Short mmCIF file of C-alpha atoms in Angstrom, two decimals:
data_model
loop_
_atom_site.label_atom_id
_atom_site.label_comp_id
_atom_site.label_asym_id
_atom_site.label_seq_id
_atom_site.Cartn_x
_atom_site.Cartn_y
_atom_site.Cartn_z
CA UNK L 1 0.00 0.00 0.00
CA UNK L 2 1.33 3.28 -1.10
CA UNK L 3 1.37 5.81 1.44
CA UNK L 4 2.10 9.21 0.20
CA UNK L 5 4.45 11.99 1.54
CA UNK L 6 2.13 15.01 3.11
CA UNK L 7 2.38 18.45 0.86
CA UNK L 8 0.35 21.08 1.94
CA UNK L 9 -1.88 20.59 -0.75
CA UNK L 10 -2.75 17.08 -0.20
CA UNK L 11 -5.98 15.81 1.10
CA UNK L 12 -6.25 12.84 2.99
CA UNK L 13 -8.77 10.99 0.68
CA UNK L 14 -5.52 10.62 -1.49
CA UNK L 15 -4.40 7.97 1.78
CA UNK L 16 -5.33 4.25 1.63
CA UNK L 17 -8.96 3.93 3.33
CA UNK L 18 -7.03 1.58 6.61
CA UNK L 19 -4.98 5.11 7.09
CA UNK L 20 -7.86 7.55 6.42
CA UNK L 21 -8.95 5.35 9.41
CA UNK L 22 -6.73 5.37 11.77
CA UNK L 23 -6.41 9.19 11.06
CA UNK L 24 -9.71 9.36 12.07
CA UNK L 25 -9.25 7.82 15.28
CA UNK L 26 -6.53 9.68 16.18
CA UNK L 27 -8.34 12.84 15.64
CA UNK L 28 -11.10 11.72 17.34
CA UNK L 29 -9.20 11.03 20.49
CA UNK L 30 -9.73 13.54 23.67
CA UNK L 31 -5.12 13.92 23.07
CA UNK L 32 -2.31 12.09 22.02
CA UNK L 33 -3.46 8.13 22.17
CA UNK L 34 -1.46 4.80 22.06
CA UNK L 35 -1.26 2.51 19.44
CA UNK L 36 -3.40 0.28 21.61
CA UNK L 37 -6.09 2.89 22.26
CA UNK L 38 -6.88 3.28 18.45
CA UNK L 39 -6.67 -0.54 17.52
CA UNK L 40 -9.90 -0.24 20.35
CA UNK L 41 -11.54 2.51 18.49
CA UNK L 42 -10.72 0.77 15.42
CA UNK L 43 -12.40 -2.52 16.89
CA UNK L 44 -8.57 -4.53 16.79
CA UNK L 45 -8.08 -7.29 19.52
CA UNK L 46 -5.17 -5.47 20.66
CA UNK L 47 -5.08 -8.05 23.61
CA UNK L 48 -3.35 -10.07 20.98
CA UNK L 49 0.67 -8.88 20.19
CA UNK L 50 0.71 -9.93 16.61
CA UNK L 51 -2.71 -7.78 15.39
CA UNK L 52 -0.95 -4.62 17.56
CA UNK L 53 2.16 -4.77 15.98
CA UNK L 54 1.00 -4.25 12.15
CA UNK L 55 -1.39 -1.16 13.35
CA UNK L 56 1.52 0.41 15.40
CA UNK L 57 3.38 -0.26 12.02
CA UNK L 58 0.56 2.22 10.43
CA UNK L 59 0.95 4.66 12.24
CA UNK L 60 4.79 4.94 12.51
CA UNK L 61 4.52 4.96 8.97
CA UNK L 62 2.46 7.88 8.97
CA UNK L 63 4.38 9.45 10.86
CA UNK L 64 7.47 8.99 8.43
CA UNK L 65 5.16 10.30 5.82
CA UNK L 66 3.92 13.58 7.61
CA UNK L 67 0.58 12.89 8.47
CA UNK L 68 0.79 12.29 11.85
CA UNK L 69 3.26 13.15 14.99
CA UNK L 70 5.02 10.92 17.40
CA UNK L 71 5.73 12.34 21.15
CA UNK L 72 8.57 11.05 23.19
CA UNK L 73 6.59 8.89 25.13
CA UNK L 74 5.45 7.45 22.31
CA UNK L 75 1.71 8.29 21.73
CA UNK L 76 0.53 9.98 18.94
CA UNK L 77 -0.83 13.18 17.85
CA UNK L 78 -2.07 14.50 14.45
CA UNK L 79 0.16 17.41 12.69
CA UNK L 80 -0.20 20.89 14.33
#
């Protein structure tokens, strides 16, 4: 799945729907969430390591692409 670099220009309907997703969660959120609390508001067993791991795989990858932030303490924020 292609994820694309953010411009300033870019929408977010240009992302894969399972990342327009999880962007949606995260914006959703109250703050900065875990990896575990959006696999719950995505409806992800994330009792289970190996369903976790993939999402938390998502989101770092958003990260890398600009979409979303990563705090030191490792939660997860959307771009100011």
């Amino acid at each position: 799945m292609l994820v694309p670099h953010r411009t300033p220009d870019m929408e977010e309907t240009m992302l894969p729907p399972d990342y327009q997703r999880i962007l949606a969660a995260v914006r959703q959120a109250a703050g900065p969430v875990m990896a575990r609390q959006v696999g719950d508001a995505l409806g992800i067993d994330v009792s289970v390591r190996s369903k976790l791991e993939p999402l938390r795989g998502k989101l770092v990858r958003l990260v890398d692409r600009g979409w979303l932030r990563k705090l030191p303490d490792g939660r997860f924020t959307t771009r100011l």
